[in-house]
mmCIF file of C-alpha atoms in Angstrom:
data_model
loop_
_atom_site.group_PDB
_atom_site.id
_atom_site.type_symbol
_atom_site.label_atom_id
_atom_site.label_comp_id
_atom_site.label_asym_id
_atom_site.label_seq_id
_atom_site.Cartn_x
_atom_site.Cartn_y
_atom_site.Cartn_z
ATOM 1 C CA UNK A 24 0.000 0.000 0.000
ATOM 2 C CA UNK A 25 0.798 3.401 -0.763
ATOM 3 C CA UNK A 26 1.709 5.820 2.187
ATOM 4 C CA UNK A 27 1.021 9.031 2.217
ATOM 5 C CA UNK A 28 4.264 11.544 2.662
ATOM 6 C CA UNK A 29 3.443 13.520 5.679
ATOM 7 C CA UNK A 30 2.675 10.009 7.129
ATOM 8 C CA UNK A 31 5.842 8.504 6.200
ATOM 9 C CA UNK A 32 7.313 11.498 7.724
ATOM 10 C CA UNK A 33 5.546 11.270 10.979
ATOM 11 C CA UNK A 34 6.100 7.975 11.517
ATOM 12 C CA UNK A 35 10.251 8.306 10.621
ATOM 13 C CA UNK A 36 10.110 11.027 13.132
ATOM 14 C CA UNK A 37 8.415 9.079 15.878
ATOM 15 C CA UNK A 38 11.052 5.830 15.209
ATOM 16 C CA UNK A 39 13.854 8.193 15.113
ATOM 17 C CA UNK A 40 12.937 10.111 18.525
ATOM 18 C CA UNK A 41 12.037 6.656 20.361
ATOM 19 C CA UNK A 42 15.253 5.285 19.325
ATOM 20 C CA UNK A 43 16.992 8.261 20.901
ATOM 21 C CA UNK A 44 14.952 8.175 23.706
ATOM 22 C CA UNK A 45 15.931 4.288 24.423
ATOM 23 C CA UNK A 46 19.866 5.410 23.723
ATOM 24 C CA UNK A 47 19.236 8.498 26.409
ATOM 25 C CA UNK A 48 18.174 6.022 28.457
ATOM 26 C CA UNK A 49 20.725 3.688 27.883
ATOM 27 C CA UNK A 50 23.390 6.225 28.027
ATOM 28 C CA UNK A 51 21.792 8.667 30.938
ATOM 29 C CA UNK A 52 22.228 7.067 34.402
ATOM 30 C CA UNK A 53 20.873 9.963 36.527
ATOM 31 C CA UNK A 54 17.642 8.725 35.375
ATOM 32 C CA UNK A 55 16.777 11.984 34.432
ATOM 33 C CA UNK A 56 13.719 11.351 32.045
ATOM 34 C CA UNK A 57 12.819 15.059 31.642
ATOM 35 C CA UNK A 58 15.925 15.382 29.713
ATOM 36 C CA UNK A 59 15.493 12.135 27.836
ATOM 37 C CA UNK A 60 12.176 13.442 26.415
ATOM 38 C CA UNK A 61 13.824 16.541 25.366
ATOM 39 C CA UNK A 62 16.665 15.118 23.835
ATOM 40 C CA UNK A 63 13.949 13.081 22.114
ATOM 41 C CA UNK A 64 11.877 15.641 21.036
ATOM 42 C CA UNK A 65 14.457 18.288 19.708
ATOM 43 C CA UNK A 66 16.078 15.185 17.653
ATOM 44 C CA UNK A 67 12.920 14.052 16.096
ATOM 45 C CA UNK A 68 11.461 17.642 15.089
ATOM 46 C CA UNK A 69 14.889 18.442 13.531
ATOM 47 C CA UNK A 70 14.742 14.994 11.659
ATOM 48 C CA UNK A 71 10.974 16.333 10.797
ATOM 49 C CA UNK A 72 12.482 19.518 9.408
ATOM 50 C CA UNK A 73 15.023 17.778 7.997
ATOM 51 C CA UNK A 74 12.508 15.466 5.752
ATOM 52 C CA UNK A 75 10.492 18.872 4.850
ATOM 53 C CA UNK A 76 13.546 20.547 3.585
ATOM 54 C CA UNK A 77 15.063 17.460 1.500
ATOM 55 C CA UNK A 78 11.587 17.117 -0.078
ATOM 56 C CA UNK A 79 11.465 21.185 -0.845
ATOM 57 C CA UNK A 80 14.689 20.257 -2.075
ATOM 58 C CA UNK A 81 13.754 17.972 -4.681
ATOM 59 C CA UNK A 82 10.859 19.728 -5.276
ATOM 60 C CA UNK A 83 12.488 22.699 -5.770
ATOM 61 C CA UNK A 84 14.926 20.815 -8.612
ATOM 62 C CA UNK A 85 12.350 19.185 -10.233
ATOM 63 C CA UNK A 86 10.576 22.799 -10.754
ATOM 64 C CA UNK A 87 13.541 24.428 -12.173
ATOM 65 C CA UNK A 88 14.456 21.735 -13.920
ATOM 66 C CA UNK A 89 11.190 21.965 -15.984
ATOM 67 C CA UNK A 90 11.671 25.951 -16.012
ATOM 68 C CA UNK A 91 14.419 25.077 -17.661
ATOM 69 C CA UNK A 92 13.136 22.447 -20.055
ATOM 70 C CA UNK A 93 9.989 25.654 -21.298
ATOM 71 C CA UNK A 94 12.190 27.929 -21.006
ATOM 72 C CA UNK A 95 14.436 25.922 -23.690
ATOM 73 C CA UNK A 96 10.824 24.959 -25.744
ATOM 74 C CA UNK A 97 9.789 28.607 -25.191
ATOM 75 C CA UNK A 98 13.466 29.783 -26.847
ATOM 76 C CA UNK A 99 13.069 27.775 -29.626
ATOM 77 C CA UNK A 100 9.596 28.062 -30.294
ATOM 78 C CA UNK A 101 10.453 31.639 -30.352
ATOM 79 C CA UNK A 102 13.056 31.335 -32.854
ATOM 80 C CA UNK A 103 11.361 29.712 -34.859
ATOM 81 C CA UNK A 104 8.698 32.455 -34.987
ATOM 82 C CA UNK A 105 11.496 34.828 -35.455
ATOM 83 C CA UNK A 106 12.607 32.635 -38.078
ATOM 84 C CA UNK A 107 9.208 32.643 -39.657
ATOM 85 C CA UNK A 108 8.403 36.429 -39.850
ATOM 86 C CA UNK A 109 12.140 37.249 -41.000
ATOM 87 C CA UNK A 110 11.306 35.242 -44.215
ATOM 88 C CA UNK A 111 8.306 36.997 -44.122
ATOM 89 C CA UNK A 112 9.998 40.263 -43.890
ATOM 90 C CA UNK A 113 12.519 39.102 -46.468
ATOM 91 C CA UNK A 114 9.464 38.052 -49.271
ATOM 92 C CA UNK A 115 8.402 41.773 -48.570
ATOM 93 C CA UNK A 116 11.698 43.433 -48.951
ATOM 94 C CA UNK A 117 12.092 41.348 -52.327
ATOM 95 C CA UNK A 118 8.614 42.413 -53.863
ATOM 96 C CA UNK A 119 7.339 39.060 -53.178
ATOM 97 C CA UNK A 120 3.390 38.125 -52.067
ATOM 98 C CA UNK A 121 3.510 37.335 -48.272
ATOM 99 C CA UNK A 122 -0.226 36.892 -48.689
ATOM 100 C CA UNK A 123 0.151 34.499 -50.893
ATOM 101 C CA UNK A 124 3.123 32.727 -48.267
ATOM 102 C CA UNK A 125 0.533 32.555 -46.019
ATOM 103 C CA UNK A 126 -2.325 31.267 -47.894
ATOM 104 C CA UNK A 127 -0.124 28.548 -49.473
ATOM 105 C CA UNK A 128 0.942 27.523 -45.440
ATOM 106 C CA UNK A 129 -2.547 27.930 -44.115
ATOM 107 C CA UNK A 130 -3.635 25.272 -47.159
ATOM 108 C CA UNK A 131 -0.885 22.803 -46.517
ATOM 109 C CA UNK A 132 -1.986 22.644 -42.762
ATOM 110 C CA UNK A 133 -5.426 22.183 -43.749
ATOM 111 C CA UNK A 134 -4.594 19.303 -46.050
ATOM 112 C CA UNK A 135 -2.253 17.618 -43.989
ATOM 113 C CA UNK A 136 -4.763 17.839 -41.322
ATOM 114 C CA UNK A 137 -7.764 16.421 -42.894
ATOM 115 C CA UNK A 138 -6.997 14.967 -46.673
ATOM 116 C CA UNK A 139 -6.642 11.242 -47.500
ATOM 117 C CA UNK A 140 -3.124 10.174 -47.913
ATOM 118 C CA UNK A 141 -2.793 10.326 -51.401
ATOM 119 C CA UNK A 142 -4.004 14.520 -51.451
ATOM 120 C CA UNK A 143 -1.103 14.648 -48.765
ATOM 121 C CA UNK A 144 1.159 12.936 -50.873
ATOM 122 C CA UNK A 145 0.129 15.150 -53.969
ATOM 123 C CA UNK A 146 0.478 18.550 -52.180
ATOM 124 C CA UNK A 147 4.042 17.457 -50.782
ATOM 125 C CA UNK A 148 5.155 16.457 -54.329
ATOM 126 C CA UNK A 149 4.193 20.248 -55.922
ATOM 127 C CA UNK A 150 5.400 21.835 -53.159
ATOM 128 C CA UNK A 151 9.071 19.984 -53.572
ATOM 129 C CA UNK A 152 8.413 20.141 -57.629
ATOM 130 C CA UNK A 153 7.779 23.847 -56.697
ATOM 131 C CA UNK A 154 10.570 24.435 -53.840
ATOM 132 C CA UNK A 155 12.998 22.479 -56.419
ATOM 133 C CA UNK A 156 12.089 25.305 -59.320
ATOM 134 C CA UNK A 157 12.502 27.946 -56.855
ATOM 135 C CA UNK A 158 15.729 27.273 -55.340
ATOM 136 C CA UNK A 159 17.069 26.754 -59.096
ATOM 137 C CA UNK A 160 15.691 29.978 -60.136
ATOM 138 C CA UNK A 161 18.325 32.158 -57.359
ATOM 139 C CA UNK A 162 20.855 30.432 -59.886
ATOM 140 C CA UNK A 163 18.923 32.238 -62.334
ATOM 141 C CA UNK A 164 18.429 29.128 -64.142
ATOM 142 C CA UNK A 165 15.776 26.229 -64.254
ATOM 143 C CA UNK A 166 15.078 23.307 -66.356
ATOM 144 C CA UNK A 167 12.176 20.799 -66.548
ATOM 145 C CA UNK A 168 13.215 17.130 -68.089
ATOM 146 C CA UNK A 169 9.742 17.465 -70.099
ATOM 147 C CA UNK A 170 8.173 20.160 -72.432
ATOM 148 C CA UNK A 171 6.658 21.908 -70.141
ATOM 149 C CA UNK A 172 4.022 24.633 -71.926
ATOM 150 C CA UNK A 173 2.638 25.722 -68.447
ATOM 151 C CA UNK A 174 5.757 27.593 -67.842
ATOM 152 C CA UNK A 175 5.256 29.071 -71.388
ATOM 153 C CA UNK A 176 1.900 30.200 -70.456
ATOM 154 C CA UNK A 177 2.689 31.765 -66.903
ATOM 155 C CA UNK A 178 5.594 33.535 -68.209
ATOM 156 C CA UNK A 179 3.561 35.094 -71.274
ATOM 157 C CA UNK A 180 1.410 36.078 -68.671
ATOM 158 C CA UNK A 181 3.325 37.587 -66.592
ATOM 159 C CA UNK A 182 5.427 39.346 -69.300
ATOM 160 C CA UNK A 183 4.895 43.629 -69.442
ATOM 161 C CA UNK A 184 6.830 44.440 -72.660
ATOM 162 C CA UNK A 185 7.885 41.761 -75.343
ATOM 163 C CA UNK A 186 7.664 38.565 -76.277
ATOM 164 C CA UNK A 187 9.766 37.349 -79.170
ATOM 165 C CA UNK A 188 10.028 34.037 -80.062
ATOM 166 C CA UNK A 189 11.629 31.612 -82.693
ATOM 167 C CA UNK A 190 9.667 28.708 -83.898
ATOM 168 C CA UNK A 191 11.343 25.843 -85.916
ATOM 169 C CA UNK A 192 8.220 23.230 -85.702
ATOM 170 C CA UNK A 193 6.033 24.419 -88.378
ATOM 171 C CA UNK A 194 6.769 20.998 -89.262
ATOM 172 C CA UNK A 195 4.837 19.858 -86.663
ATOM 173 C CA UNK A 196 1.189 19.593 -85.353
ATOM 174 C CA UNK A 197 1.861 22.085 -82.972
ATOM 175 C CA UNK A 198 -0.568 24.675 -83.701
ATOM 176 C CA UNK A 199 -3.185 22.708 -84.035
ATOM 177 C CA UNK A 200 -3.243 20.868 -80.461
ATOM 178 C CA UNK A 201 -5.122 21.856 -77.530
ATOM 179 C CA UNK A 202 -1.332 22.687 -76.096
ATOM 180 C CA UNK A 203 -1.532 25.632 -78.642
ATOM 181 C CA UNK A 204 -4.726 27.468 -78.089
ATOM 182 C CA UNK A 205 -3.800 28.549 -74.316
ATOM 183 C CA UNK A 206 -0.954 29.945 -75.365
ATOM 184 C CA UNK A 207 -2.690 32.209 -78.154
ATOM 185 C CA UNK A 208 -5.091 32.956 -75.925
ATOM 186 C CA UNK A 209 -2.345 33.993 -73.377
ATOM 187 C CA UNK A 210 -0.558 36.264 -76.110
ATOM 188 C CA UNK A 211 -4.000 37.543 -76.857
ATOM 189 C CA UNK A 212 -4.517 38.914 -73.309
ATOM 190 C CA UNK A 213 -0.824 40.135 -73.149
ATOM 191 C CA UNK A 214 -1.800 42.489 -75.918
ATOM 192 C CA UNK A 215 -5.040 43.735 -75.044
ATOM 193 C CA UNK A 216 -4.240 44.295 -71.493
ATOM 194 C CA UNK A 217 -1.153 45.041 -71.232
ATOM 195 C CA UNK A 218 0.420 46.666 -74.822
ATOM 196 C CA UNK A 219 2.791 43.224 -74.847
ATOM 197 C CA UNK A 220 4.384 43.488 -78.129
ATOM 198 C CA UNK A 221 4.988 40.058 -79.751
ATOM 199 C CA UNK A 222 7.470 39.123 -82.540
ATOM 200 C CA UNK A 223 7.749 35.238 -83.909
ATOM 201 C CA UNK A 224 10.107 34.272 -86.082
ATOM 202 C CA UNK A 225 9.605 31.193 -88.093
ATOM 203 C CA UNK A 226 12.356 29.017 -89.277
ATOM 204 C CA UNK A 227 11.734 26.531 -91.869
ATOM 205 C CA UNK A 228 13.535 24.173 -94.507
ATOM 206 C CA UNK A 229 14.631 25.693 -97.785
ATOM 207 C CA UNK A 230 12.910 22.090 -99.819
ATOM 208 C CA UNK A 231 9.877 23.420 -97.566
ATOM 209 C CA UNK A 232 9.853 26.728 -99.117
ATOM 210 C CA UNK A 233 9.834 24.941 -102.667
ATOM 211 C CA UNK A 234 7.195 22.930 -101.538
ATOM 212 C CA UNK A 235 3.692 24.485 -102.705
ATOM 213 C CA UNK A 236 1.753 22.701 -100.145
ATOM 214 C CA UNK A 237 3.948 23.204 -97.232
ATOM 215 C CA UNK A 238 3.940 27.098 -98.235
ATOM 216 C CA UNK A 239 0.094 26.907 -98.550
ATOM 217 C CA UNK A 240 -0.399 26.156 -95.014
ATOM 218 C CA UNK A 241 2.369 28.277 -93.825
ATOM 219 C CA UNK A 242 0.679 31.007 -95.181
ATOM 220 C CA UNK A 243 -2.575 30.115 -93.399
ATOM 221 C CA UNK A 244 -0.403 29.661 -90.491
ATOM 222 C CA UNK A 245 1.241 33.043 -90.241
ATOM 223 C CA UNK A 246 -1.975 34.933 -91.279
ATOM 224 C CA UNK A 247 -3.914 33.637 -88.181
ATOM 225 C CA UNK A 248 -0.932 35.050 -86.056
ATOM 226 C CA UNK A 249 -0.912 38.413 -87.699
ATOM 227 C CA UNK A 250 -4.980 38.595 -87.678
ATOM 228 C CA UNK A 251 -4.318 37.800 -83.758
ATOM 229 C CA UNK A 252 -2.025 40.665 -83.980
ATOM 230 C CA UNK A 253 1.041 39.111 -83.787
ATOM 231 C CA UNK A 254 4.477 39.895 -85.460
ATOM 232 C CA UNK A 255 5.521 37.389 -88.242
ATOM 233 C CA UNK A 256 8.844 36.795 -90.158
ATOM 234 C CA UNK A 257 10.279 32.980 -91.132
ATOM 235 C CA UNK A 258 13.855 32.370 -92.377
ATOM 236 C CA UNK A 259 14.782 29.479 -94.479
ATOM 237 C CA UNK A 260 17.285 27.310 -93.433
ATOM 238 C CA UNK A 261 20.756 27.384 -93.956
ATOM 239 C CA UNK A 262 21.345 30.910 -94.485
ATOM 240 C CA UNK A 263 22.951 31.798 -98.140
ATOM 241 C CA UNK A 264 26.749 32.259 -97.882
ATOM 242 C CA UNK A 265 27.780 35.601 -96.192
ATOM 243 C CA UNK A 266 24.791 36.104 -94.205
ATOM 244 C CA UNK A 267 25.129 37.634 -90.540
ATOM 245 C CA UNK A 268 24.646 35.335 -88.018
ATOM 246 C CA UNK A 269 26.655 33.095 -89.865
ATOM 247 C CA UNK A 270 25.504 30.018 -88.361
ATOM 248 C CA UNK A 271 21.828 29.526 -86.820
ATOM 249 C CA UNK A 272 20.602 26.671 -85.135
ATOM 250 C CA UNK A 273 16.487 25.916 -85.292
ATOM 251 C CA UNK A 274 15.578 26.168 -82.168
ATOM 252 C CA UNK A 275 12.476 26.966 -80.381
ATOM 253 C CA UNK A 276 13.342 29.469 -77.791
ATOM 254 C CA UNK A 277 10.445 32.252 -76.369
ATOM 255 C CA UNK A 278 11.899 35.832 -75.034
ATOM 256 C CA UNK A 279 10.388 37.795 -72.549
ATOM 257 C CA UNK A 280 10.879 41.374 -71.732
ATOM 258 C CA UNK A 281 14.900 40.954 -72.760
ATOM 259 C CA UNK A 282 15.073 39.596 -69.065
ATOM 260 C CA UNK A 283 14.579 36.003 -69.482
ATOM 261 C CA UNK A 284 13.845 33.060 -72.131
ATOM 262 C CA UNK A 285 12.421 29.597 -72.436
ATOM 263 C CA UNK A 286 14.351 27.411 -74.253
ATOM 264 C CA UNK A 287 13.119 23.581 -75.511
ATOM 265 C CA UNK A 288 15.702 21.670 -76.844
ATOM 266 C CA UNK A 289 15.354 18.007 -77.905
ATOM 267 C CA UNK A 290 17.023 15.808 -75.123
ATOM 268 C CA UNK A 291 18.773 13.066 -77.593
ATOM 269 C CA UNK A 292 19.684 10.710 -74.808
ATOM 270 C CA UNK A 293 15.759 10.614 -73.450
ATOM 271 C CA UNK A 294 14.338 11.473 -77.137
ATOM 272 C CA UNK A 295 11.737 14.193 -75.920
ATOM 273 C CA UNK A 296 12.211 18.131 -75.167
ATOM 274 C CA UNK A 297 14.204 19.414 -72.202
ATOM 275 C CA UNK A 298 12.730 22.975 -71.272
ATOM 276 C CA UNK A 299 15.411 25.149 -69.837
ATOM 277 C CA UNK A 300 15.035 28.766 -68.451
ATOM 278 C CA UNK A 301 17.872 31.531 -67.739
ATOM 279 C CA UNK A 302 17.357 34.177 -66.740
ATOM 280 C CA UNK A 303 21.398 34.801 -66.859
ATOM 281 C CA UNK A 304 22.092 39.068 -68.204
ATOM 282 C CA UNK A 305 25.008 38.008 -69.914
ATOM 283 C CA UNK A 306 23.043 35.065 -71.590
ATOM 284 C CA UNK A 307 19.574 36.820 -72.249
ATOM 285 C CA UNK A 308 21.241 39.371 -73.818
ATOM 286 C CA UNK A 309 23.068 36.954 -76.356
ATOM 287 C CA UNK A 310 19.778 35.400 -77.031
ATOM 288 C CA UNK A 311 18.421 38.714 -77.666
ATOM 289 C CA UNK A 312 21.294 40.154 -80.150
ATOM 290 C CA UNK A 313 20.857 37.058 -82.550
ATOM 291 C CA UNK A 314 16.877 37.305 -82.191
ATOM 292 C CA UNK A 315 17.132 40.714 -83.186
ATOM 293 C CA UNK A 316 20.138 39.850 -86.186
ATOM 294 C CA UNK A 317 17.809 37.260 -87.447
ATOM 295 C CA UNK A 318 14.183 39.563 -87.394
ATOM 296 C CA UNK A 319 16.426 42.030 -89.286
ATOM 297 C CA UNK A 320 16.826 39.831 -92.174
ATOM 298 C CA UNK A 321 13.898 37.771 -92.120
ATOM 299 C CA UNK A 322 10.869 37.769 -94.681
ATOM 300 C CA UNK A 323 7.645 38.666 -94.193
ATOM 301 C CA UNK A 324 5.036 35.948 -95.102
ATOM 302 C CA UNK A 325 2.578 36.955 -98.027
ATOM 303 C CA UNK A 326 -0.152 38.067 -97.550
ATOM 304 C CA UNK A 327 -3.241 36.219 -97.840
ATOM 305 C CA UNK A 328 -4.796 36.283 -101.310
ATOM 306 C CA UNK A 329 -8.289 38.015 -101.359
ATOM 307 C CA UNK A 330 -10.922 36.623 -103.343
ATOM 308 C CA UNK A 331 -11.252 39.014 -106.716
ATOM 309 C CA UNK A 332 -14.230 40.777 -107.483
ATOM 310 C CA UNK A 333 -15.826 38.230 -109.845
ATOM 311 C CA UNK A 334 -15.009 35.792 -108.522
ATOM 312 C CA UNK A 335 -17.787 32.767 -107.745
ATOM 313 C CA UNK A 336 -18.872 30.234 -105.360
#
């Protein structure tokens, strides 16, 4: 059974004191028993306070000891919130949403609180996917092992001034897959709301330029662009001898406000597209001098034939 302390105490106390009052006894023989019991008693209260003050003691470590252990969670709960709104501060300093910081926390509590695993799993895989981007990007570079036309959409949205691109997949089906009309519609809105100006630059084969029906839907091609309001030129491939850039490479790379470009190049080793952005000065502005080179001596497409007065059916 379980005592209780003050009567553990007590009943130490009274052992202690009879035990001294049998030693008195043993010891004293005047027989003086009036001096016994005081012996007795002064013995046993000290042993009394004695207990109290070992037990304050240890009470007394055991409280600072877990004033010490907050005091340590306190210090670094607090860093941690020091932590926190310093980043905070930081995104605000850098032009960054903090609103948006906080919304995108808020959410991931939310979900990891009550989603089914596999949400969980989903949100932590785009927020790595997007931490991964990020923490490329203060390299000023980022690449994506896929074609990746969201990142061509986002940036077209987010571009204030220009967009010039070079196209080298007329070739392809391009323009006429559901990839293609978000993107229009993208440059569209860059126009209308925000005076983007947009230059593409075509590059195709010179046996595609002698071939009628290739150059048939070229034209059709171009002419939606420019009814869109878009900037069109095309170069043929190779360049005739003594033409500046001497060399050119058809490549599909997508400029935006001189500050940064998209570039998809065909990964050989995988056999898809590789998407790379740089936002590199010294880069950007290379990509911009031969954009510019090449516009200057590009052709402008035909335009599209109009049906003739008399004409029929």
């Amino acid at each position: 059974m379980r005592i209780a302390p003050i009567v553990l105490k007590i009943l130490v106390t009274v052992v202690v004191s009879t035990g001294i009052y049998t030693l008195t006894e043993l010891l004293d023989l005047t027989g003086d028993k009036l001096w016994q019991i005081a012996v007795s008693v002064v013995i046993g209260g000290s042993v009394f306070i004695v207990q109290y003050m070992i037990d304050f003691e240890r009470r007394l470590d055991t409280v600072e000891t877990g004033h010490r252990e907050h005091s340590r969670e306190l210090g670094v709960q607090f860093n941690q919130l020091s932590e926190a709104a310093g980043l905070l501060s930081d995104l605000d300093e850098a032009g960054m949403s903090t609103s948006d910081a906080r919304r995108l926390i808020k959410s991931l509590s939310r979900v990891g609180q009550q989603g089914p695993e596999i949400v969980k799993a989903f949100a932590r895989s785009e927020v790595e996917s997007l931490a991964s981007v990020v923490t490329d990007l203060t390299g000023m570079t980022a690449h994506w092992p896929r074609d990746n036309n969201e990142w061509l959409i986002r940036l077209t949205e987010c571009a204030r001034r220009t967009v010039d691109a070079t196209s080298s997949s007329v070739d392809q089906p391009f323009w006429n897959t559901d990839s293609a009309g978000p993107y229009l519609d993208a440059q569209a809105e860059a126009m209308r709301a925000r005076g983007v100006t947009i230059r593409r630059l075509f590059m195709i084969k010179e046996e595609e330029r002698g071939n009628s029906d290739f150059m048939r839907r070229f034209t059709r091609l171009c002419q939606a662009q420019r009814d869109a309001g878009i900037s069109v030129r095309f170069l043929s491939l190779p360049l005739p001898e003594g033409s500046s850039p001497r060399s050119v490479v058809a490549r599909d790379v997508v400029i935006f406000d001189s500050e940064l470009y998209l570039e998809f190049e065909p990964d050989r080793q995988e056999g898809n597209i590789q998407t790379r952005l740089d936002a590199d000065g010294r880069r950007v502005d290379g990509q911009v001098r031969t954009f510019n080179a090449l516009w200057a001596i590009a052709t402008e497409p035909a335009p599209r034939p109009t049906p003739s007065s008399g004409a029929t059916g």
